[in-house]
XYZ file of C-alpha atoms in Angstrom:
344
model
C -20.345 -56.197 25.922
C -20.108 -53.082 28.094
C -17.417 -51.531 25.936
C -19.358 -52.214 22.771
C -22.509 -50.622 24.224
C -20.413 -47.562 25.282
C -19.094 -47.238 21.778
C -22.536 -47.441 20.240
C -23.809 -44.831 22.596
C -20.979 -42.501 21.730
C -21.512 -43.123 18.024
C -25.332 -42.412 18.414
C -24.418 -39.195 20.116
C -22.123 -38.052 17.328
C -24.742 -38.870 14.726
C -27.316 -36.826 16.557
C -25.086 -33.759 16.265
C -25.074 -33.767 12.452
C -27.026 -30.688 11.283
C -28.894 -30.707 7.931
C -27.884 -27.791 5.745
C -30.631 -26.520 3.466
C -29.770 -24.547 0.419
C -31.733 -22.772 -2.310
C -29.071 -22.842 -5.127
C -31.440 -24.658 -7.383
C -34.271 -22.052 -6.800
C -35.922 -24.385 -4.313
C -35.074 -25.496 -0.811
C -32.994 -28.755 -0.752
C -30.689 -30.501 1.546
C -27.035 -29.597 0.473
C -26.225 -33.343 0.402
C -28.964 -34.026 -2.076
C -28.152 -31.236 -4.571
C -26.608 -32.847 -7.702
C -23.776 -30.455 -8.100
C -20.928 -28.765 -6.240
C -22.363 -26.411 -3.620
C -20.861 -25.232 -0.304
C -22.862 -23.313 2.367
C -21.305 -21.220 5.152
C -23.644 -20.306 7.953
C -24.015 -16.929 9.752
C -22.304 -18.290 12.861
C -19.284 -19.409 10.851
C -19.121 -16.017 9.009
C -19.007 -14.210 12.198
C -16.513 -16.538 13.836
C -14.130 -16.497 10.906
C -14.633 -12.771 10.304
C -15.659 -13.166 6.796
C -17.025 -9.689 5.874
C -16.407 -9.526 2.029
C -15.899 -11.792 -1.028
C -12.149 -11.535 -0.809
C -12.045 -13.120 2.571
C -14.575 -15.588 1.515
C -12.468 -16.578 -1.558
C -9.409 -16.858 0.664
C -11.201 -19.785 2.403
C -11.849 -21.738 -0.797
C -9.376 -24.168 -2.285
C -11.064 -23.913 -5.736
C -11.331 -20.093 -6.067
C -8.262 -17.745 -6.065
C -7.685 -13.983 -6.481
C -4.536 -11.977 -6.001
C -4.437 -9.889 -2.887
C -4.910 -6.171 -3.463
C -6.463 -3.142 -1.910
C -10.167 -2.445 -2.006
C -9.992 -0.144 -4.979
C -9.407 -2.976 -7.385
C -11.538 -5.686 -8.822
C -9.083 -8.614 -8.879
C -9.135 -11.153 -11.648
C -10.711 -14.213 -10.033
C -9.763 -17.690 -11.118
C -12.176 -20.527 -10.545
C -10.644 -24.085 -10.935
C -7.955 -22.598 -13.167
C -10.671 -20.939 -15.323
C -10.324 -17.222 -16.097
C -11.127 -15.011 -19.052
C -8.528 -12.325 -18.117
C -4.801 -12.843 -18.406
C -2.900 -12.835 -15.119
C -1.121 -9.747 -16.315
C -4.307 -7.824 -17.026
C -5.079 -4.507 -15.504
C -7.021 -5.141 -12.388
C -8.938 -1.959 -12.455
C -12.621 -2.661 -12.485
C -13.510 -1.788 -16.012
C -10.730 -3.968 -17.517
C -11.577 -7.130 -15.702
C -14.188 -9.751 -16.627
C -14.735 -12.422 -14.016
C -16.069 -15.974 -14.504
C -17.724 -15.756 -11.084
C -21.066 -13.990 -10.605
C -22.600 -12.681 -7.365
C -26.134 -12.625 -6.118
C -27.880 -11.125 -3.076
C -30.765 -13.567 -2.763
C -31.943 -13.640 -6.309
C -30.754 -10.239 -7.445
C -27.386 -9.929 -9.286
C -24.826 -7.780 -7.650
C -22.980 -5.254 -9.861
C -19.419 -5.912 -8.399
C -17.670 -8.181 -5.821
C -17.270 -5.560 -3.120
C -20.480 -6.176 -1.309
C -20.038 -6.249 2.498
C -21.366 -9.586 4.178
C -23.655 -8.193 6.852
C -26.866 -9.730 8.262
C -26.458 -12.682 5.989
C -28.052 -16.060 6.963
C -25.674 -17.997 4.781
C -23.319 -17.826 1.802
C -23.714 -20.435 -1.010
C -20.853 -21.073 -3.321
C -21.746 -22.888 -6.579
C -18.753 -24.086 -8.548
C -18.979 -25.004 -12.275
C -21.097 -23.443 -15.059
C -24.236 -21.900 -13.706
C -25.577 -20.290 -16.888
C -28.918 -22.118 -16.967
C -30.042 -20.506 -13.594
C -27.777 -17.575 -13.193
C -27.180 -16.232 -16.720
C -24.016 -14.801 -18.281
C -20.848 -14.164 -16.112
C -21.295 -17.403 -14.220
C -19.136 -19.720 -16.339
C -16.861 -20.562 -13.271
C -19.527 -20.386 -10.622
C -21.860 -18.179 -8.556
C -21.716 -16.810 -5.046
C -25.057 -16.185 -3.344
C -25.566 -14.159 -0.269
C -28.819 -15.320 1.374
C -30.163 -12.531 3.673
C -31.866 -12.873 7.024
C -35.563 -12.226 6.519
C -38.114 -10.373 8.825
C -39.618 -12.588 11.560
C -43.154 -11.990 12.712
C -42.891 -13.278 16.358
C -39.431 -12.019 17.409
C -38.055 -8.709 18.503
C -34.211 -8.545 17.987
C -31.429 -5.932 18.267
C -27.819 -6.688 17.803
C -24.763 -4.472 17.767
C -21.334 -5.744 16.701
C -18.044 -3.801 16.448
C -14.412 -4.693 16.055
C -11.097 -2.803 15.946
C -7.961 -3.996 14.197
C -4.622 -2.435 12.998
C -2.053 -3.312 10.336
C 1.520 -2.691 11.254
C 2.586 0.688 10.166
C -1.021 1.657 9.655
C -3.875 3.290 11.777
C -6.594 1.818 13.825
C -9.544 0.421 11.831
C -13.134 -0.037 12.839
C -15.964 -2.286 11.517
C -19.397 -1.695 13.139
C -22.844 -2.948 12.280
C -26.273 -2.890 13.922
C -29.286 -5.184 13.169
C -32.884 -5.041 14.282
C -36.008 -7.030 13.785
C -39.350 -5.566 14.745
C -42.814 -7.313 14.415
C -45.658 -4.877 13.541
C -48.872 -6.731 14.373
C -49.850 -10.273 13.238
C -49.093 -9.721 9.491
C -46.260 -7.343 9.315
C -42.533 -7.391 10.319
C -39.633 -4.976 9.685
C -36.014 -5.974 9.537
C -32.976 -3.533 8.991
C -29.238 -3.402 9.245
C -26.706 -0.644 8.974
C -22.911 -1.011 8.724
C -19.877 1.181 8.553
C -16.211 0.188 7.791
C -13.439 2.694 8.292
C -10.298 0.876 7.182
C -7.016 2.778 7.573
C -4.230 2.325 5.047
C -0.593 1.350 5.720
C 1.206 2.144 2.439
C 2.943 5.567 2.200
C 3.006 7.248 -1.189
C 5.994 9.379 -2.300
C 5.540 11.310 -5.521
C 9.162 12.065 -6.439
C 10.403 9.732 -9.125
C 11.618 11.312 -12.436
C 9.928 10.577 -15.739
C 10.435 13.041 -18.653
C 13.679 14.902 -18.713
C 12.805 17.384 -21.495
C 9.437 18.235 -20.329
C 9.992 20.458 -17.341
C 13.721 19.458 -16.891
C 12.799 16.263 -15.092
C 10.473 17.890 -12.502
C 7.490 16.122 -11.008
C 4.217 17.495 -9.883
C 2.640 15.599 -7.142
C -0.942 14.746 -6.970
C -3.347 15.754 -5.651
C -1.389 18.527 -3.748
C 1.490 19.958 -5.699
C 3.048 21.229 -2.369
C 2.962 17.698 -0.636
C 5.356 14.892 -1.485
C 4.508 12.229 1.033
C 0.964 10.870 1.598
C 0.965 8.583 4.686
C -1.318 5.423 4.878
C -2.673 6.171 1.412
C -4.468 2.775 0.687
C -7.573 3.361 2.805
C -11.329 2.722 2.283
C -14.583 3.737 3.854
C -17.862 1.812 3.224
C -21.295 2.716 4.421
C -24.220 0.259 3.745
C -27.656 -0.761 4.834
C -30.652 -2.897 4.085
C -34.321 -2.667 5.127
C -36.968 -5.337 4.499
C -40.749 -5.346 5.202
C -42.678 -8.562 5.308
C -46.378 -8.689 4.672
C -47.927 -12.111 5.401
C -51.109 -12.495 3.367
C -51.857 -16.139 4.182
C -50.112 -19.106 5.829
C -48.583 -19.924 2.512
C -48.435 -16.493 0.840
C -46.155 -13.597 1.850
C -44.603 -10.620 0.180
C -41.252 -9.072 1.242
C -40.190 -5.642 -0.077
C -36.417 -4.879 0.314
C -34.050 -2.072 -0.305
C -30.254 -2.442 -0.238
C -27.734 0.358 -0.517
C -23.929 0.641 -0.292
C -21.416 3.395 -0.768
C -17.591 2.634 -0.963
C -14.887 5.144 -1.231
C -11.516 3.268 -1.789
C -8.204 4.972 -2.217
C -4.741 3.940 -3.392
C -3.235 0.501 -3.593
C -1.268 -1.919 -1.411
C 0.474 -3.438 -4.358
C 4.355 -3.120 -4.349
C 7.433 -3.441 -6.523
C 11.100 -2.904 -6.010
C 13.201 0.107 -7.229
C 16.729 1.203 -6.362
C 16.899 3.605 -3.351
C 18.539 6.303 -5.275
C 15.511 6.586 -7.638
C 12.950 6.506 -4.833
C 14.744 9.073 -2.748
C 15.868 11.387 -5.608
C 14.539 14.953 -5.023
C 16.661 17.310 -7.167
C 17.113 17.217 -10.933
C 20.841 16.313 -10.635
C 20.022 13.353 -8.410
C 17.291 12.109 -10.804
C 19.576 12.373 -13.833
C 22.347 10.543 -11.973
C 20.328 7.411 -11.387
C 17.903 7.404 -14.410
C 18.535 6.568 -18.063
C 16.792 8.456 -20.834
C 16.195 7.503 -24.443
C 16.834 9.741 -27.460
C 13.335 11.099 -27.179
C 13.947 12.275 -23.664
C 11.648 9.537 -22.029
C 12.825 7.725 -18.974
C 14.024 4.229 -20.067
C 15.095 2.710 -16.754
C 17.394 2.939 -13.750
C 21.041 2.991 -14.610
C 22.657 -0.468 -14.223
C 19.342 -2.185 -14.903
C 18.472 -3.776 -18.274
C 14.720 -3.702 -17.927
C 12.592 -0.564 -17.952
C 9.721 -0.244 -15.543
C 6.205 0.124 -16.850
C 4.840 2.640 -14.456
C 4.850 6.408 -14.245
C 3.982 6.964 -10.553
C 5.074 5.360 -7.284
C 4.274 4.997 -3.681
C 7.030 4.338 -1.039
C 6.585 2.175 1.952
C 8.978 2.451 4.915
C 10.481 -0.940 4.205
C 13.840 -1.521 2.466
C 15.572 -4.642 1.071
C 19.298 -4.321 0.723
C 19.850 -1.326 -1.631
C 16.242 -1.438 -2.969
C 13.010 0.010 -1.510
C 9.510 -1.338 -1.831
C 7.452 0.857 -4.053
C 3.892 0.981 -4.982
C 1.751 3.185 -7.256
C -1.729 4.559 -8.024
C -2.888 7.734 -6.304
C -6.327 7.448 -7.788
C -9.541 6.427 -5.943
C -12.829 4.722 -6.827
C -16.225 5.823 -5.529
C -18.641 2.971 -6.016
C -22.341 3.438 -5.122
C -25.196 1.003 -5.859
C -28.891 0.492 -4.799
C -30.929 -2.675 -5.141
C -34.743 -2.937 -4.696
C -36.338 -6.442 -4.706
C -39.730 -7.970 -4.099
């Protein structure tokens, strides 16, 4: 009898630890266990503990959503439960990709997936078509970032920072600060600022040949014609912030004005391919012509000894080599994304 009583007591203790999760995916507050569709909620504590700071890291934690890993400059083609409107081989630059997954900050649509997850109460992931409540672009599902709201009776100040480094790259830093300030009985102000300085780890070398007849196989590097090697080229810098003002008119009536802003400058790519070392390291016209085949029009057709022609006209070079091949990547371009959101 004593053993049975002990088991019952332990069972009761475990049951008391169950925490009810409230979501607003259906536009009203409901228990997640009662919502009649597939919804997952991740709390602020879990986001911090797992270091989930953007949509790509969030997607990596999901078994139903997948996206190819790439640098911050790209908007990857997201696949939800095998559903995607873009082919796998599609160009993953932002203007060429159409995702079946939509993103919302509270009830405001986000223009792209690069929003940084800072001062977020929870993240709700809704799988399956959500067009009834969330409109076009949500055929596969919707991700909602639910922000922390101003609180009338609590003064709060938080500062978080972290440092990390990728092998062969520089030291990166991610810092954010959050405050909540009551302003009398009816007003409260909440704000947050964040900065990400993420160093790259892929070195770009702008020396592969391309057109033999145009300039005798010469290659002009970008953006600096006098520079051939660009170290740690796939970096990004993101600055963002949010401010919200609460005005409580009545016990059951309140108005919140919010402004959100984020600027992202992302450079280069961490994507990689393989090319023979002779092509990657060729610097003179003679070396280029010795390792590269040209067609009758003088266009580069492919490396000698290889049957397939590559489909790129620029390359990066990482310091890694595999047998007689080197790992190459491309894209020296950058993207400069800026957006502002106002909500009531």
